[in-house]
Amino acid sequence: MQVLKFGGTSVGSAERMKDVARLVNCPGKKIVVLSAMSGTTDHLVKLTNALYKHNIGEATGLLNELEPRYRNTVEALFNSDEAKKKGNDLITEHFNLLRSFTLDMFTHNEEKTILAEGELLSTALFHYYLEEQKVPSVLLSALNFMRIDENGEPDLQYIESNLKRELLKNPHEQLFITQGYICRNIFGQIDNLKRGGSDYTASLIGAAITAEEIQIWTDIDGMHNNDPRYVPNTYPIAELSFDEAAELAYFGAKILHPYCIRPAKKRNVPVRLLNTMQPEAKGTLISREASGDEIKAVAAKDHIIVIKIKSTRMLMAYGFLRSVFEVFERYKTPIDMITTSEVAVSLTIDDNSHIDEILKELETYGTVEMEINQVIICIVGDFLADKHGYAVKIFESLKDVPIRMISYGGSKNNISILVSAEHKKEALLALNKGLFNLKK
Ligand code: ADP
Ligand code: ASP
Ligand code: MG
């Protein structure tokens, strides 16, 4: 069995959906995971923000903008009047639900319910299209098997047993369609796997059924060596190891959700990144084995906060770091980079949800300084301890960029550098020139 995930652009219009239907209509058992049509989730986020502000005028305006896009998609997607009616009834039902939230108090649960609408719409429309084309398929509701635990982490055991039960209801079917991104939480309420979460859904499903392969179909021909949104002349990387891909995803390569490699790695299921607009392109294969090109790629993670704590020397040196880390642990806030000196420690976080409490507690251990708007530039490759010369190459490339922190040696796959946001593009361009200029 294979898992194929199609992102927002890949299902962004009736034409695109028809392309996807052609791609999945071939022999072999598969689960197809779809995102919302491109722009929809952003639009729904704006809607929830308006509803939190009780700005009913803005909310209504946003819904009035979104609905015609779906009506037009129905018009272009289906041939028969009967199928068009079925599609339009679906849109009416979903937009009635979305409009019902403008009438009452707005809560966190309602926000999650609204954010789930994009994937529910795209999968139902796609399923109706396959039905009209006489391609047999089964629509599985991700809400019946995808679940996060009390820490917001996917519960792989639950997912595995519930997904298998759902699949066994149709043992002879070849093609299953389901929603990316959406899930239920520990209380059974609708929730999600955070923005870009459809990749994570695909990987969790692939791991749950130990699929032959997980394919992530998107709008670019694989993982590039640098961020194509900032740097010209990037190129796709043919092969990456799970660890290399996981580092790139975690440190900002938007093509993959930050955690989506973990489940695939756990069950050793290869992940292939492919381009819907160019299906014949080789893409990127992510697997346990990967060819050992020395420096493979660069990525950048935005919105980083750096915190510097200078010990008041009230604590012995060995107690200081533990006390500092415990503060972050209490607030479930992961630390990405860390550098230390005898009396001070600098570290970075990207989750600012408990920043005020964290700073207050840290002040009991020393003087605390914080700076926002920082960026981690992560260089990924095979940096085994016995290899040398990489650091020189990297710092030579970055000689004109002010560097705030450096992390080298923490992992054999990653060298991280902290710069302020204003120097991000310059750093990415400089690294492209210095590290990859010979390959094109
Ligand atoms: P989807 O909607 O299919 O999930 P995304 O927009 O989430 O697609 O991810 C694909 C985009 O990721 C590409 O269009 C590209 O701009 C961006 N991207 C950022 N870094 C990289 C990278 N290193 N390699 C490839 N794409 C990248
Ligand atoms: N639709 C969701 C988002 O835009 C999930 C995804 O596309 O992966 O974040
Ligand atoms: Mg994505």
Coordinates of C-alpha atoms and ligand atoms in Angstrom, one line a residue:
M1 CA 0.0 0.0 0.0
Q2 CA 1.2 3.5 -0.8
V3 CA 0.3 6.8 0.8
L4 CA 0.1 9.8 -1.6
K5 CA -0.4 13.3 -0.2
F6 CA -1.3 16.3 -2.4
G7 CA -0.8 19.8 -1.0
G8 CA -2.9 22.9 -1.4
T9 CA -1.7 24.0 -4.8
S10 CA -2.1 20.4 -6.1
V11 CA -5.8 20.6 -5.3
G12 CA -6.1 24.3 -5.7
S13 CA -8.6 24.3 -8.7
A14 CA -10.9 22.0 -10.6
E15 CA -8.1 21.5 -13.2
R16 CA -5.6 20.5 -10.6
M17 CA -8.0 18.1 -8.9
K18 CA -8.6 16.5 -12.3
D19 CA -4.8 16.1 -12.6
V20 CA -4.6 14.5 -9.2
A21 CA -7.4 12.1 -10.1
R22 CA -5.4 11.0 -13.2
L23 CA -2.3 10.5 -11.1
V24 CA -4.1 8.3 -8.5
N25 CA -6.2 6.3 -10.9
C26 CA -3.7 3.5 -11.5
P27 CA -3.4 -0.1 -10.2
G28 CA -2.3 -0.6 -6.6
K29 CA -3.8 0.0 -3.2
K30 CA -3.4 3.5 -2.0
I31 CA -4.5 6.1 0.6
V32 CA -4.7 9.6 -0.8
V33 CA -4.3 12.4 1.7
L34 CA -5.5 15.9 0.6
S35 CA -4.9 19.3 2.0
A36 CA -7.4 22.1 1.7
M37 CA -7.5 24.0 -1.6
S38 CA -4.7 26.6 -1.6
G39 CA -5.5 29.8 0.3
T40 CA -8.4 28.2 2.2
T41 CA -6.8 27.6 5.5
D42 CA -5.2 31.1 5.5
H43 CA -8.7 32.4 4.8
L44 CA -10.2 30.4 7.6
V45 CA -7.6 31.7 10.0
K46 CA -8.6 35.2 9.1
L47 CA -12.2 34.3 9.7
T48 CA -11.5 32.9 13.2
N49 CA -9.5 36.1 14.0
A50 CA -12.5 38.2 13.0
L51 CA -14.8 36.0 15.1
Y52 CA -12.6 36.3 18.1
K53 CA -12.9 40.1 17.7
H54 CA -16.7 39.7 17.3
N55 CA -16.3 41.5 14.0
I56 CA -19.3 40.0 12.3
G57 CA -19.0 42.4 9.3
E58 CA -15.5 41.2 8.5
A59 CA -16.4 37.5 9.1
T60 CA -19.3 37.7 6.7
G61 CA -17.2 39.5 4.1
L62 CA -14.6 36.8 4.3
L63 CA -17.2 34.0 3.9
N64 CA -18.7 35.9 1.0
E65 CA -15.3 36.0 -0.7
L66 CA -14.6 32.3 -0.1
E67 CA -17.9 30.8 -1.1
P68 CA -17.9 31.8 -4.8
R69 CA -14.5 30.2 -5.2
Y70 CA -16.0 26.9 -4.2
R71 CA -19.1 27.4 -6.3
N72 CA -16.9 28.0 -9.3
T73 CA -14.8 24.9 -8.6
V74 CA -18.0 22.8 -8.5
E75 CA -19.1 24.3 -11.8
A76 CA -15.7 23.5 -13.5
L77 CA -15.2 20.1 -11.8
F78 CA -18.4 18.3 -12.6
N79 CA -20.1 17.5 -15.9
S80 CA -23.6 16.3 -15.0
D81 CA -26.3 18.5 -13.4
E82 CA -26.8 15.8 -10.8
A83 CA -23.1 15.9 -9.7
K84 CA -23.1 19.7 -9.8
K85 CA -26.2 19.7 -7.5
K86 CA -24.5 17.3 -5.1
G87 CA -21.4 19.5 -5.0
N88 CA -23.4 22.6 -4.5
D89 CA -25.5 21.0 -1.7
L90 CA -22.2 20.1 0.0
I91 CA -20.9 23.8 -0.3
T92 CA -24.3 25.0 1.1
E93 CA -24.1 22.7 4.0
H94 CA -20.5 23.7 4.9
F95 CA -21.0 27.4 4.4
N96 CA -24.2 27.2 6.6
L97 CA -22.1 25.7 9.3
L98 CA -19.4 28.4 8.8
R99 CA -22.0 31.2 8.9
S100 CA -23.6 29.8 12.1
F101 CA -20.5 30.8 14.1
T102 CA -21.1 34.5 13.4
L103 CA -24.2 34.3 15.6
D104 CA -22.8 33.3 19.0
M105 CA -19.9 33.3 21.4
F106 CA -16.6 32.1 19.9
T107 CA -14.4 29.5 21.6
H108 CA -11.2 27.7 21.0
N109 CA -13.1 24.5 20.0
E110 CA -15.1 26.4 17.4
E111 CA -11.9 27.8 16.0
K112 CA -10.6 24.2 15.4
T113 CA -13.9 23.2 13.9
I114 CA -13.7 26.1 11.4
L115 CA -10.1 25.3 10.5
A116 CA -11.0 21.7 9.7
E117 CA -13.5 22.8 7.0
G118 CA -10.9 23.2 4.2
E119 CA -9.8 19.6 4.2
L120 CA -13.4 18.3 4.7
L121 CA -14.5 20.3 1.6
S122 CA -11.6 19.3 -0.7
T123 CA -11.8 15.6 0.1
A124 CA -15.5 15.4 -0.4
L125 CA -15.4 17.3 -3.7
F126 CA -12.6 15.1 -4.9
H127 CA -14.5 12.0 -3.9
Y128 CA -17.6 13.2 -5.7
Y129 CA -15.4 13.8 -8.8
L130 CA -14.0 10.3 -8.7
E131 CA -17.6 9.0 -8.3
E132 CA -18.7 11.0 -11.4
Q133 CA -15.7 9.5 -13.3
K134 CA -16.8 6.0 -12.2
V135 CA -13.5 5.5 -10.4
P136 CA -14.3 3.5 -7.2
S137 CA -13.0 5.1 -4.0
V138 CA -13.8 5.3 -0.3
L139 CA -13.8 8.5 1.7
L140 CA -12.3 7.9 5.1
S141 CA -12.9 10.5 7.8
A142 CA -9.6 11.4 9.4
L143 CA -11.6 12.3 12.5
N144 CA -12.3 8.5 13.0
F145 CA -8.6 7.6 13.3
M146 CA -6.3 10.5 13.6
R147 CA -5.7 11.6 17.2
I148 CA -3.4 13.6 19.4
D149 CA -2.7 12.9 23.0
E150 CA -2.8 15.2 26.1
N151 CA 0.6 16.7 25.0
G152 CA -0.7 17.4 21.5
E153 CA 1.5 14.6 20.1
P154 CA 0.1 12.1 17.6
D155 CA -0.9 8.8 19.3
L156 CA 0.5 6.3 16.8
Q157 CA -0.9 3.3 18.5
Y158 CA -4.5 4.7 18.4
I159 CA -4.0 5.9 14.8
E160 CA -2.8 2.4 13.8
S161 CA -5.6 0.4 15.3
N162 CA -8.4 2.8 14.3
L163 CA -7.2 3.3 10.8
K164 CA -6.8 -0.5 10.3
R165 CA -10.4 -0.9 11.5
E166 CA -11.6 1.7 9.0
L167 CA -9.7 0.1 6.1
L168 CA -11.1 -3.4 7.0
K169 CA -14.6 -2.1 6.4
N170 CA -13.8 -2.1 2.7
P171 CA -11.2 -4.8 2.3
H172 CA -11.4 -5.1 -1.5
E173 CA -11.3 -1.4 -2.3
Q174 CA -8.1 0.0 -3.9
L175 CA -8.4 3.7 -3.4
F176 CA -9.0 5.5 -0.1
I177 CA -9.3 9.3 0.3
T178 CA -8.8 11.1 3.5
Q179 CA -8.2 14.6 5.0
G180 CA -4.7 15.8 5.9
Y181 CA -4.1 18.1 8.9
I182 CA -7.3 17.4 10.9
C183 CA -7.6 15.1 13.9
R184 CA -9.3 14.7 17.3
N185 CA -7.8 15.6 20.6
I186 CA -7.8 13.6 23.8
F187 CA -11.3 14.9 24.6
G188 CA -12.7 13.8 21.2
Q189 CA -12.9 17.4 20.0
I190 CA -11.9 18.4 16.5
D191 CA -8.2 19.6 16.4
N192 CA -5.3 19.8 14.0
L193 CA -1.7 18.9 13.5
K194 CA -0.7 22.6 13.1
R195 CA -0.1 24.5 9.8
G196 CA 1.3 22.4 7.0
G197 CA 0.1 19.3 9.0
S198 CA -1.1 17.3 6.0
D199 CA 2.5 16.1 5.4
Y200 CA 2.4 14.9 9.0
T201 CA -0.9 13.1 8.4
A202 CA 0.6 11.3 5.4
S203 CA 3.6 10.2 7.4
L204 CA 1.6 9.0 10.3
I205 CA -0.6 7.0 8.0
G206 CA 2.4 5.6 6.2
A207 CA 3.9 4.5 9.5
A208 CA 0.6 3.1 10.9
I209 CA 0.2 0.8 7.9
T210 CA 3.9 0.4 7.3
A211 CA 3.4 1.6 3.7
E212 CA 5.7 0.7 0.8
E213 CA 6.3 4.5 0.3
I214 CA 4.9 7.8 1.3
Q215 CA 4.7 10.3 -1.6
I216 CA 4.4 14.0 -0.8
W217 CA 3.2 15.7 -4.1
T218 CA 3.6 19.4 -4.1
D219 CA 4.4 22.4 -6.4
I220 CA 8.2 21.9 -6.6
D221 CA 10.4 19.0 -7.8
G222 CA 11.7 17.9 -4.4
M223 CA 13.8 19.3 -1.6
H224 CA 16.1 22.0 -2.9
N225 CA 19.6 22.7 -1.6
N226 CA 18.4 26.2 -0.4
D227 CA 15.2 28.1 0.1
P228 CA 13.8 28.8 -3.4
R229 CA 11.7 31.6 -2.1
Y230 CA 14.9 33.7 -1.3
V231 CA 17.6 32.2 -3.5
P232 CA 17.7 31.8 -7.3
N233 CA 19.4 28.8 -8.9
T234 CA 18.6 26.2 -6.3
Y235 CA 18.4 22.6 -7.4
P236 CA 16.6 19.5 -6.2
I237 CA 18.5 17.0 -4.1
A238 CA 18.1 13.4 -5.3
E239 CA 18.6 11.6 -2.0
L240 CA 18.5 12.5 1.7
S241 CA 18.7 10.4 4.8
F242 CA 15.8 10.6 7.3
D243 CA 18.0 12.5 9.7
E244 CA 19.0 15.1 7.1
A245 CA 15.5 15.6 5.9
A246 CA 14.2 15.9 9.5
E247 CA 16.7 18.6 10.3
L248 CA 15.8 20.5 7.1
A249 CA 12.1 20.2 7.8
Y250 CA 12.5 21.3 11.5
F251 CA 14.8 24.2 10.6
G252 CA 12.4 25.8 8.1
A253 CA 12.3 23.9 4.7
K254 CA 8.6 24.6 4.2
I255 CA 8.2 21.7 1.8
L256 CA 7.9 19.4 4.8
H257 CA 6.0 19.8 8.1
P258 CA 8.7 20.1 10.9
Y259 CA 7.9 16.7 12.4
C260 CA 6.7 14.7 9.5
I261 CA 9.9 12.6 9.0
R262 CA 9.7 11.1 12.5
P263 CA 6.9 8.6 12.0
A264 CA 8.3 7.5 8.6
K265 CA 11.8 7.0 10.1
K266 CA 10.4 5.1 13.0
R267 CA 8.9 2.5 10.7
N268 CA 11.5 2.8 8.0
V269 CA 9.1 3.9 5.3
P270 CA 10.7 5.8 2.5
V271 CA 9.4 9.3 1.7
R272 CA 9.4 10.6 -1.9
L273 CA 8.9 14.3 -2.7
L274 CA 7.3 14.8 -6.1
N275 CA 5.9 17.6 -8.2
T276 CA 2.3 17.5 -9.3
M277 CA 3.0 19.9 -12.2
Q278 CA 6.0 17.9 -13.4
P279 CA 5.2 14.3 -12.5
E280 CA 8.0 12.8 -14.5
A281 CA 10.7 14.7 -12.5
K282 CA 12.7 12.5 -10.2
G283 CA 12.1 14.4 -7.0
T284 CA 13.8 13.6 -3.7
L285 CA 14.0 10.2 -2.1
I286 CA 14.2 10.2 1.7
S287 CA 15.3 6.9 3.2
R288 CA 17.6 5.2 5.7
E289 CA 20.4 5.2 3.3
A290 CA 21.5 8.3 1.5
S291 CA 24.5 9.0 -0.7
G292 CA 27.1 11.0 1.2
D293 CA 27.3 14.3 -0.4
E294 CA 29.2 16.4 2.1
I295 CA 27.1 19.6 2.4
K296 CA 23.6 19.0 1.1
A297 CA 21.3 21.9 1.9
V298 CA 20.6 25.0 3.8
A299 CA 17.3 26.1 5.5
A300 CA 16.2 28.9 7.7
K301 CA 13.8 29.0 10.6
D302 CA 12.2 32.4 11.3
H303 CA 10.7 34.1 14.4
I304 CA 13.4 32.9 16.7
I305 CA 13.8 34.4 20.2
V306 CA 17.2 34.5 21.8
I307 CA 17.5 34.6 25.6
K308 CA 20.7 35.2 27.4
I309 CA 20.9 34.4 31.1
K310 CA 24.0 35.6 33.1
S311 CA 24.4 33.8 36.4
T312 CA 24.4 35.9 39.5
R313 CA 26.8 33.3 40.9
M314 CA 24.4 32.6 43.7
L315 CA 24.3 29.0 42.3
M316 CA 27.2 26.7 41.8
A317 CA 28.0 26.4 38.1
Y318 CA 26.7 22.8 37.9
G319 CA 23.3 23.8 39.3
F320 CA 22.8 26.7 37.0
L321 CA 22.2 25.0 33.7
R322 CA 19.9 22.4 35.2
S323 CA 17.8 25.2 36.8
V324 CA 17.6 27.1 33.6
F325 CA 16.5 24.0 31.6
E326 CA 13.9 23.1 34.1
V327 CA 12.1 26.4 33.5
F328 CA 11.7 25.6 29.8
E329 CA 10.6 22.0 30.7
R330 CA 7.9 23.3 33.0
Y331 CA 6.5 25.4 30.1
K332 CA 6.9 22.6 27.5
T333 CA 9.0 25.0 25.4
P334 CA 11.7 23.3 23.3
I335 CA 15.2 24.9 23.1
D336 CA 16.8 24.8 19.6
M337 CA 20.3 26.3 20.0
I338 CA 22.4 26.7 23.0
T339 CA 25.9 28.2 23.7
T340 CA 27.5 28.6 27.1
S341 CA 30.4 30.4 28.8
E342 CA 31.5 30.0 32.4
V343 CA 28.9 32.4 33.7
A344 CA 26.3 32.8 31.0
V345 CA 24.1 30.8 28.7
S346 CA 22.4 31.9 25.5
L347 CA 19.6 29.8 24.0
T348 CA 16.9 30.1 21.4
I349 CA 13.3 29.2 21.3
D350 CA 10.6 29.7 18.7
D351 CA 7.5 29.1 20.8
N352 CA 6.6 32.4 22.6
S353 CA 3.4 31.2 24.2
H354 CA 4.9 31.3 27.8
I355 CA 7.6 33.8 27.2
D356 CA 6.5 36.2 30.1
E357 CA 6.4 33.4 32.7
I358 CA 9.7 31.9 31.4
L359 CA 11.5 35.3 31.7
K360 CA 10.1 35.9 35.1
E361 CA 11.3 32.6 36.4
L362 CA 14.7 32.9 34.8
E363 CA 15.3 36.2 36.6
T364 CA 15.6 34.3 39.8
Y365 CA 18.8 32.8 38.5
G366 CA 20.5 35.8 36.9
T367 CA 20.3 38.7 34.6
V368 CA 18.1 38.0 31.6
E369 CA 18.2 39.6 28.2
M370 CA 15.9 38.8 25.3
E371 CA 16.0 39.6 21.6
I372 CA 13.3 38.8 19.1
N373 CA 13.4 38.6 15.2
Q374 CA 16.3 36.2 15.0
V375 CA 16.7 33.4 12.3
I376 CA 18.4 30.1 12.6
I377 CA 20.3 29.2 9.5
C378 CA 20.8 25.4 9.4
I379 CA 23.4 23.8 7.2
V380 CA 22.7 20.1 6.7
G381 CA 25.0 17.4 5.5
D382 CA 27.3 14.6 6.6
F383 CA 29.6 16.3 9.2
L384 CA 31.1 13.3 10.9
A385 CA 33.8 14.2 13.4
D386 CA 36.6 12.9 11.3
K387 CA 35.8 15.1 8.4
H388 CA 37.2 18.6 8.3
G389 CA 37.2 21.9 6.4
Y390 CA 33.4 22.5 6.5
A391 CA 33.5 25.1 9.2
V392 CA 36.0 27.1 7.3
K393 CA 34.0 26.9 4.1
I394 CA 30.8 28.0 6.0
F395 CA 32.4 30.9 7.8
E396 CA 34.4 32.1 4.8
S397 CA 31.0 32.2 2.9
L398 CA 29.5 34.2 5.8
K399 CA 32.4 36.6 6.3
D400 CA 30.3 39.7 5.7
V401 CA 27.3 38.5 7.8
P402 CA 27.1 39.3 11.5
I403 CA 26.7 36.0 13.4
R404 CA 25.0 35.9 16.8
M405 CA 25.4 32.3 17.8
I406 CA 27.0 29.1 16.4
S407 CA 26.2 25.5 17.1
Y408 CA 28.6 22.9 15.8
G409 CA 29.1 19.3 16.9
G410 CA 25.7 18.7 18.4
S411 CA 24.6 16.5 15.6
K412 CA 26.6 14.9 12.7
N413 CA 24.0 16.3 10.3
N414 CA 23.7 19.9 11.3
I415 CA 25.6 23.1 11.8
S416 CA 23.4 26.0 13.0
I417 CA 24.0 29.7 12.9
L418 CA 21.9 32.5 14.4
V419 CA 21.6 35.8 12.6
S420 CA 19.1 38.6 12.9
A421 CA 16.2 38.6 10.5
E422 CA 17.5 41.5 8.5
H423 CA 20.6 39.4 7.5
K424 CA 18.6 36.2 6.6
K425 CA 18.5 36.6 2.8
E426 CA 22.1 37.8 2.6
A427 CA 23.2 34.7 4.6
L428 CA 21.2 32.3 2.4
L429 CA 22.6 33.9 -0.7
A430 CA 26.2 33.9 0.6
L431 CA 26.0 30.2 1.6
N432 CA 24.6 29.4 -1.8
K433 CA 27.5 31.0 -3.5
G434 CA 30.1 29.7 -1.1
L435 CA 28.9 26.1 -0.6
F436 CA 27.0 25.1 -3.8
N437 CA 28.3 27.4 -6.5
L438 CA 30.1 24.6 -8.4
K439 CA 27.0 22.4 -8.7
K440 CA 24.1 23.3 -10.8
Ligands
ADP1 P1 2.0 22.2 -0.2 O1 0.9 23.2 -0.2 O2 2.0 21.2 -1.3 O3 2.1 21.5 1.2 P2 4.1 24.0 0.6 O4 3.9 25.4 0.2 O5 3.8 23.7 2.0 O6 3.3 23.0 -0.4 O7 5.6 23.6 0.3 C1 6.2 23.7 -0.9 C2 7.0 25.0 -1.0 O8 8.0 25.0 0.0 C3 7.7 25.3 -2.3 O9 6.8 25.9 -3.2 C4 8.8 26.2 -1.9 O10 8.6 27.5 -2.1 C5 8.9 26.0 -0.4 N1 10.3 25.6 0.1 C6 11.0 26.2 1.1 N2 12.2 25.6 1.2 C7 12.3 24.6 0.3 C8 13.3 23.7 -0.1 N3 14.4 23.6 0.6 N4 13.0 22.9 -1.1 C9 11.9 22.9 -1.8 N5 10.9 23.8 -1.5 C10 11.1 24.6 -0.5
ASP2 N1 -4.4 23.1 5.1 C1 -3.5 23.1 6.1 C2 -2.6 24.4 6.0 O1 -2.7 25.2 5.1 C3 -2.6 21.9 6.1 C4 -1.7 21.7 4.9 O2 -1.9 22.3 3.9 O3 -0.8 20.9 5.1 O4 -1.8 24.6 6.9
MG3 MG 2.8 22.2 3.0

